[in-house]
CSV table of C-alpha atoms in Angstrom, one decimal:
chain,number,residue,atom,x,y,z
D,1,MET,CA,43.4,-143.2,101.7
D,2,ALA,CA,39.9,-143.5,100.7
D,3,HIS,CA,39.0,-142.3,97.1
D,4,LEU,CA,37.4,-138.8,97.2
D,5,THR,CA,34.7,-138.2,94.6
D,6,PRO,CA,35.4,-135.1,92.6
D,7,ARG,CA,33.0,-132.3,93.6
D,8,ILE,CA,30.7,-131.0,90.8
D,9,SER,CA,31.3,-127.3,90.0
D,10,GLU,CA,28.4,-125.0,89.4
D,11,ALA,CA,29.8,-124.1,86.1
D,12,ARG,CA,29.3,-127.8,84.9
D,13,ILE,CA,25.6,-127.6,85.9
D,14,ASP,CA,25.3,-124.2,84.1
D,15,ALA,CA,26.6,-125.9,81.1
D,16,LEU,CA,24.2,-128.8,81.3
D,17,PHE,CA,21.1,-126.6,81.5
D,18,ALA,CA,22.4,-124.3,78.7
D,19,GLN,CA,22.9,-127.3,76.5
D,20,HIS,CA,19.2,-128.5,77.0
D,21,LEU,CA,17.2,-125.4,77.4
D,22,LEU,CA,16.9,-124.7,73.6
D,23,ARG,CA,15.3,-128.1,73.2
D,24,PRO,CA,11.6,-127.3,72.8
D,25,THR,CA,10.3,-130.0,75.2
D,26,PHE,CA,13.0,-129.4,77.8
D,27,GLY,CA,12.6,-125.6,77.5
D,28,ALA,CA,8.8,-125.7,77.9
D,29,ALA,CA,8.9,-128.1,80.9
D,30,PHE,CA,11.5,-125.9,82.7
D,31,LEU,CA,9.4,-122.8,82.0
D,32,LYS,CA,6.4,-124.5,83.3
D,33,HIS,CA,8.1,-125.2,86.5
D,34,ALA,CA,9.5,-121.6,86.7
D,35,ARG,CA,5.9,-120.3,86.0
D,36,PHE,CA,6.8,-118.6,82.9
D,37,SER,CA,5.2,-119.1,79.6
D,38,GLY,CA,6.6,-119.0,76.2
D,39,LYS,CA,9.6,-120.5,74.4
D,40,VAL,CA,13.4,-120.2,75.0
D,41,ALA,CA,15.0,-118.3,72.1
D,42,SER,CA,18.5,-117.9,73.4
D,43,VAL,CA,20.6,-119.0,76.4
D,44,ASP,CA,23.9,-117.0,77.4
D,45,VAL,CA,26.3,-118.3,80.2
D,46,GLN,CA,28.1,-116.1,82.5
D,47,GLN,CA,27.0,-112.6,81.2
D,48,PRO,CA,27.7,-109.4,83.0
D,49,HIS,CA,25.0,-108.3,85.2
D,50,PRO,CA,22.9,-105.5,83.7
D,51,MET,CA,23.3,-103.5,87.0
D,52,GLY,CA,27.0,-103.5,86.3
D,53,ARG,CA,28.7,-105.8,88.8
D,54,GLY,CA,29.3,-109.5,88.7
D,55,SER,CA,27.8,-112.0,86.3
D,56,VAL,CA,24.6,-113.8,85.8
D,57,ASP,CA,24.9,-117.7,85.6
D,58,LEU,CA,22.3,-118.2,82.7
D,59,MET,CA,20.5,-115.4,81.0
D,60,LEU,CA,17.4,-116.8,79.0
D,61,THR,CA,15.8,-114.6,76.5
D,62,LEU,CA,12.3,-115.9,75.4
D,63,GLU,CA,10.8,-115.4,71.9
D,64,ASP,CA,8.6,-112.6,73.2
D,65,GLY,CA,11.5,-110.8,74.5
D,66,THR,CA,11.2,-111.6,78.2
D,67,VAL,CA,14.5,-111.9,79.9
D,68,ILE,CA,15.1,-114.5,82.7
D,69,LEU,CA,18.2,-114.1,84.9
D,70,VAL,CA,19.0,-117.4,86.5
D,71,GLU,CA,21.4,-117.8,89.6
D,72,ASN,CA,22.5,-121.6,89.9
D,73,LYS,CA,23.6,-122.8,93.2
D,74,ILE,CA,24.6,-126.4,94.4
D,75,ASP,CA,26.1,-125.8,97.9
D,76,ALA,CA,28.2,-122.6,97.7
D,77,ALA,CA,27.6,-119.7,100.0
D,78,TRP,CA,26.5,-116.5,98.5
D,79,SER,CA,29.2,-114.1,96.9
D,80,VAL,CA,29.4,-110.9,98.9
D,81,ALA,CA,32.2,-109.2,96.9
D,82,GLY,CA,30.7,-105.8,96.5
D,83,ASP,CA,26.9,-106.2,96.5
D,84,ALA,CA,25.5,-109.6,97.7
D,85,GLN,CA,24.5,-111.8,94.9
D,86,PRO,CA,20.7,-111.7,95.4
D,87,ASP,CA,20.8,-108.0,95.6
D,88,ARG,CA,22.6,-107.9,92.3
D,89,TYR,CA,19.7,-109.9,90.7
D,90,ARG,CA,17.2,-107.5,92.0
D,91,ALA,CA,18.9,-104.5,90.8
D,92,SER,CA,19.4,-106.0,87.4
D,93,VAL,CA,15.8,-106.8,87.0
D,94,GLU,CA,14.9,-103.3,88.1
D,95,LYS,CA,17.2,-101.8,85.5
D,96,LEU,CA,15.8,-104.0,82.7
D,97,GLN,CA,12.3,-103.2,83.7
D,98,GLY,CA,13.4,-99.6,83.7
D,99,GLN,CA,14.1,-100.0,80.0
D,100,ARG,CA,10.8,-101.5,79.5
D,101,ILE,CA,12.0,-105.2,79.2
D,102,ARG,CA,10.0,-107.9,80.7
D,103,CYS,CA,12.3,-109.6,83.1
D,104,GLY,CA,12.4,-111.8,86.2
D,105,SER,CA,15.0,-113.6,88.3
D,106,LEU,CA,15.2,-117.3,89.1
D,107,LEU,CA,17.1,-119.3,91.8
D,108,LEU,CA,18.0,-122.7,90.4
D,109,ALA,CA,19.2,-125.2,93.2
D,110,PRO,CA,18.5,-128.5,95.0
D,111,GLU,CA,15.4,-128.6,97.3
D,112,LEU,CA,17.8,-128.7,100.3
D,113,TYR,CA,19.5,-125.5,99.2
D,114,LEU,CA,16.1,-123.9,98.6
D,115,SER,CA,14.7,-124.9,101.9
D,116,ARG,CA,17.6,-123.4,103.8
D,117,SER,CA,18.3,-120.1,102.0
D,118,ARG,CA,17.5,-117.1,103.8
D,119,HIS,CA,17.8,-115.1,100.6
D,120,LYS,CA,15.7,-117.0,98.2
D,121,HIS,CA,12.6,-114.5,98.6
D,122,LEU,CA,14.8,-111.9,96.7
D,123,PHE,CA,14.3,-114.1,93.6
D,124,ASP,CA,10.9,-114.0,91.6
D,125,ARG,CA,11.0,-117.6,91.0
D,126,HIS,CA,12.5,-120.8,92.2
D,127,VAL,CA,13.2,-124.1,90.4
D,128,SER,CA,14.7,-127.2,92.1
D,129,TYR,CA,17.0,-129.7,90.6
D,130,GLU,CA,14.6,-132.4,91.6
D,131,ASP,CA,11.9,-130.7,89.6
D,132,CYS,CA,14.2,-131.1,86.5
D,133,LEU,CA,15.6,-134.5,87.1
D,134,ASP,CA,13.2,-136.4,84.9
D,135,LEU,CA,13.9,-134.0,82.0
D,136,PHE,CA,17.3,-135.7,81.7
D,137,GLU,CA,18.5,-139.0,80.7
D,138,GLY,CA,21.5,-141.2,81.1
D,139,GLU,CA,24.9,-139.4,82.1
D,140,ASN,CA,23.2,-136.2,82.3
D,141,ARG,CA,20.6,-137.4,84.8
D,142,GLU,CA,23.4,-139.1,86.9
D,143,LEU,CA,25.3,-135.7,86.8
D,144,LEU,CA,22.2,-133.9,88.2
D,145,THR,CA,21.5,-136.7,90.8
D,146,ARG,CA,25.2,-136.3,92.1
D,147,ALA,CA,24.9,-132.6,92.4
D,148,ILE,CA,21.7,-133.1,94.6
D,149,ALA,CA,23.5,-135.5,96.7
D,150,GLN,CA,26.6,-133.0,96.9
D,151,ALA,CA,24.1,-130.5,98.5
D,152,ASN,CA,23.4,-132.9,101.2
D,153,SER,CA,27.1,-133.2,102.0
D,154,PRO,CA,28.5,-129.8,101.6
D,155,TYR,CA,32.3,-129.3,101.3
D,156,GLU,CA,34.4,-129.0,104.4
D,157,PRO,CA,37.9,-128.2,103.8
D,158,GLU,CA,40.7,-130.5,105.1
D,159,PRO,CA,42.8,-128.4,107.5
D,160,ASP,CA,46.4,-127.8,106.6
D,161,VAL,CA,48.4,-127.0,109.7
D,162,ALA,CA,51.2,-125.4,108.1
D,163,SER,CA,49.1,-123.2,105.8
D,164,GLY,CA,47.0,-122.2,108.9
D,165,ASP,CA,50.1,-121.4,110.8
D,166,PHE,CA,51.4,-119.3,107.8
D,167,PHE,CA,48.1,-117.4,107.3
D,168,SER,CA,47.8,-116.8,111.1
D,169,ALA,CA,51.2,-115.2,111.1
D,170,PHE,CA,50.7,-113.3,108.0
D,171,ARG,CA,47.4,-111.8,109.5
D,172,ALA,CA,49.2,-110.7,112.7
D,173,HIS,CA,52.2,-109.2,110.7
D,174,VAL,CA,49.7,-107.1,108.7
D,175,ALA,CA,47.8,-106.0,111.7
D,176,THR,CA,51.0,-104.7,113.5
D,177,ARG,CA,53.1,-103.5,110.6
D,178,TYR,CA,50.6,-102.3,107.9
D,179,PRO,CA,47.7,-100.6,109.7
D,180,GLY,CA,46.4,-99.2,106.4
D,181,LEU,CA,45.7,-102.7,105.1
D,182,VAL,CA,42.8,-104.7,106.6
D,183,LEU,CA,42.4,-108.4,105.8
D,184,LYS,CA,39.0,-110.1,105.5
D,185,ARG,CA,38.1,-112.7,108.1
D,186,GLU,CA,39.2,-116.3,107.5
D,187,PRO,CA,36.3,-117.8,105.3
D,188,ASN,CA,36.3,-121.1,107.0
D,189,GLY,CA,36.3,-120.0,110.7
D,190,LYS,CA,38.8,-120.9,113.5
D,191,GLY,CA,41.7,-120.1,111.2
D,192,VAL,CA,41.3,-123.2,109.2
D,193,ARG,CA,43.0,-123.2,105.8
D,194,PRO,CA,43.0,-126.1,103.4
D,195,THR,CA,45.9,-127.4,101.5
D,196,GLY,CA,46.4,-125.2,98.3
D,197,SER,CA,45.3,-121.9,99.9
D,198,HIS,CA,47.3,-119.1,98.4
D,199,THR,CA,45.2,-116.0,98.3
D,200,PHE,CA,44.9,-113.2,100.9
D,201,TYR,CA,41.7,-111.0,100.6
D,202,PHE,CA,41.5,-107.5,101.8
D,203,ASP,CA,38.4,-105.8,103.4
D,204,VAL,CA,37.6,-103.1,100.7
D,205,PRO,CA,35.4,-100.8,102.8
D,206,SER,CA,38.3,-100.6,105.4
D,207,THR,CA,40.9,-100.4,102.8
D,208,LEU,CA,39.9,-98.6,99.5
D,209,LYS,CA,38.0,-95.3,99.2
D,210,PRO,CA,34.8,-95.4,97.0
D,211,GLN,CA,35.4,-94.2,93.4
D,212,PRO,CA,31.8,-93.2,91.9
D,213,ALA,CA,33.2,-93.4,88.3
D,214,LEU,CA,34.4,-97.0,88.7
D,215,PRO,CA,32.9,-100.5,89.8
D,216,ARG,CA,33.2,-101.4,93.5
D,217,PRO,CA,36.7,-102.9,93.6
D,218,ARG,CA,37.9,-106.2,95.2
D,219,MET,CA,41.5,-106.5,96.4
D,220,SER,CA,43.8,-109.5,97.0
D,221,LEU,CA,47.4,-110.6,97.2
D,222,GLN,CA,48.3,-114.1,95.9
D,223,ALA,CA,51.2,-116.2,97.3
D,224,TRP,CA,51.5,-117.8,93.8
D,225,ASP,CA,49.6,-117.7,90.6
D,226,SER,CA,49.8,-120.4,88.0
D,227,GLY,CA,47.8,-118.4,85.4
D,228,ALA,CA,50.4,-115.5,85.3
D,229,SER,CA,54.1,-114.9,85.1
D,230,SER,CA,54.4,-113.6,88.6
D,231,PRO,CA,52.3,-113.6,91.9
D,232,SER,CA,50.7,-110.2,92.4
D,233,VAL,CA,48.6,-107.9,94.5
D,234,LYS,CA,45.5,-106.7,92.6
D,235,ILE,CA,42.7,-104.4,92.7
D,236,MET,CA,39.9,-105.9,90.4
D,237,LEU,CA,37.2,-104.0,88.7
D,238,GLY,CA,34.4,-106.4,87.6
D,239,GLY,CA,33.0,-106.4,84.1
D,240,LEU,CA,35.9,-104.4,82.7
D,241,ALA,CA,38.3,-107.1,81.4
D,242,HIS,CA,37.4,-106.1,77.9
D,243,ARG,CA,38.7,-102.6,78.4
D,244,THR,CA,42.2,-103.2,76.9
D,245,ASP,CA,41.9,-99.8,75.3
D,246,VAL,CA,42.4,-98.1,78.8
D,247,SER,CA,45.9,-96.3,79.1
D,248,VAL,CA,47.9,-97.0,82.2
D,249,PRO,CA,47.9,-93.8,84.4
D,250,SER,CA,51.4,-92.5,84.7
D,251,SER,CA,51.0,-92.3,88.6
D,252,LEU,CA,50.3,-96.2,88.5
D,253,ARG,CA,53.3,-96.8,86.3
D,254,GLU,CA,55.6,-94.7,88.8
D,255,VAL,CA,54.8,-97.4,91.5
D,256,GLY,CA,55.5,-100.2,89.2
D,257,GLY,CA,51.8,-101.0,88.5
D,258,TYR,CA,50.1,-102.0,85.3
D,259,LEU,CA,46.7,-103.1,83.9
D,260,ARG,CA,45.7,-106.5,82.7
D,261,PRO,CA,42.5,-108.8,82.5
D,262,ALA,CA,41.9,-110.8,85.6
D,263,GLY,CA,39.0,-113.2,84.8
D,264,LYS,CA,36.1,-110.9,83.8
D,265,SER,CA,37.6,-108.1,85.7
D,266,LEU,CA,40.2,-105.4,84.8
D,267,GLY,CA,43.2,-105.9,87.1
D,268,ILE,CA,45.3,-103.1,88.5
D,269,VAL,CA,48.5,-105.1,89.3
D,270,ILE,CA,51.8,-104.8,91.1
D,271,ASP,CA,53.9,-108.0,90.8
D,272,THR,CA,55.0,-109.5,94.0
D,273,PRO,CA,57.4,-112.5,95.1
D,274,ARG,CA,56.3,-115.9,95.3
D,275,LEU,CA,55.2,-117.2,98.8
D,276,ASP,CA,54.9,-120.8,99.9
D,277,PRO,CA,52.2,-121.2,102.6
D,278,SER,CA,53.6,-124.8,103.4
D,279,ARG,CA,56.9,-123.2,104.6
D,280,ALA,CA,57.7,-121.3,107.9
D,281,PHE,CA,56.6,-117.7,107.9
D,282,LEU,CA,59.7,-116.3,109.4
D,283,ASP,CA,61.9,-118.0,106.6
D,284,GLN,CA,60.0,-115.8,104.1
D,285,ILE,CA,59.6,-112.6,105.8
D,286,SER,CA,61.6,-110.5,103.4
D,287,ALA,CA,59.3,-111.7,100.5
D,288,VAL,CA,56.3,-111.2,102.8
D,289,ASP,CA,57.3,-107.5,103.3
D,290,GLU,CA,58.0,-106.9,99.7
D,291,GLY,CA,54.6,-108.2,98.8
D,292,LEU,CA,52.9,-106.0,101.6
D,293,SER,CA,54.9,-103.0,100.4
D,294,GLY,CA,53.4,-103.5,97.0
D,295,ALA,CA,49.9,-103.8,98.5
D,296,ASN,CA,50.6,-100.7,100.4
D,297,GLN,CA,51.7,-98.7,97.2
D,298,LEU,CA,48.7,-100.0,95.4
D,299,ASN,CA,46.2,-99.1,98.3
D,300,THR,CA,47.9,-95.5,98.5
D,301,TRP,CA,47.6,-95.2,94.7
D,302,TRP,CA,44.0,-96.0,94.6
D,303,ASN,CA,43.0,-93.7,97.5
D,304,LYS,CA,44.9,-90.8,95.8
D,305,ASN,CA,44.8,-91.4,92.2
D,306,ALA,CA,42.1,-93.8,91.1
D,307,ALA,CA,40.0,-91.0,89.7
D,308,GLU,CA,42.5,-90.9,86.9
D,309,LEU,CA,41.5,-94.2,85.7
D,310,GLY,CA,37.8,-93.5,86.2
D,311,TYR,CA,38.3,-90.7,83.6
D,312,ALA,CA,40.1,-93.1,81.3
D,313,VAL,CA,37.5,-95.8,81.5
D,314,ASN,CA,34.6,-93.3,81.0
D,315,GLY,CA,36.4,-91.6,78.3
D,316,GLN,CA,36.7,-88.2,79.9
């Protein structure tokens, strides 16, 4: 088998730029490409969006107080959980400007990505990786060069037949037995699922009622979860992972639910059995139904009782 070059994550490029932007020469050159003037005073990585949902890849604050919100892309599609990423940046800029803070948004990406993006006009400025290449040396320059090359050969998942069959059967089972649950379309098209796929994503507008007092949720069910003691079905509220002070509503405890951080989100969780997408669907039907029963309970709880959590989060 041919050796596969590990793909470079956007988080790694975030860290690369964050490491160098406080250097006066680098920072000044970067701001010149971005058509901003001044000096970078601070750089924060993966900060919550001022508009309240999602995170900003790099938040630059200049010495004069100007804030630059940077979205970094190599080859990934835009996240559309809740508001689309470009819309979040526009909303965050407007919010900060409403607070009389000078602010702008910036899309940082390879030239190929910038040339093909239909949403780059939603950002105030654009800087290409190629613009910055000569600002780096040695291994750092090589890393950015590889990221540029990666943009020219985007990720194409290797199909896994067994996983594809399992996810297809799971989708059909949900449609016929659990009409209150609606799954998102397969992200790769044509039912392709790569090896290691383990998460089922629900279509929020078709499944969960909006709750004005809470961030727009995401909902998923995992076949397995290496970062937790059990797989689970979760409703996730972005930017609220720090709210460990929120009490679990009694109505949620009654259905076996609890609260825990899930990345940068607050997870509303019901534990579910482990599933193995590499094995036959019918051999695991009892575990599948137990997991979907949990999803149904969580869905019903949210639509009837999520306002209780809204009161707790907002201190009412």
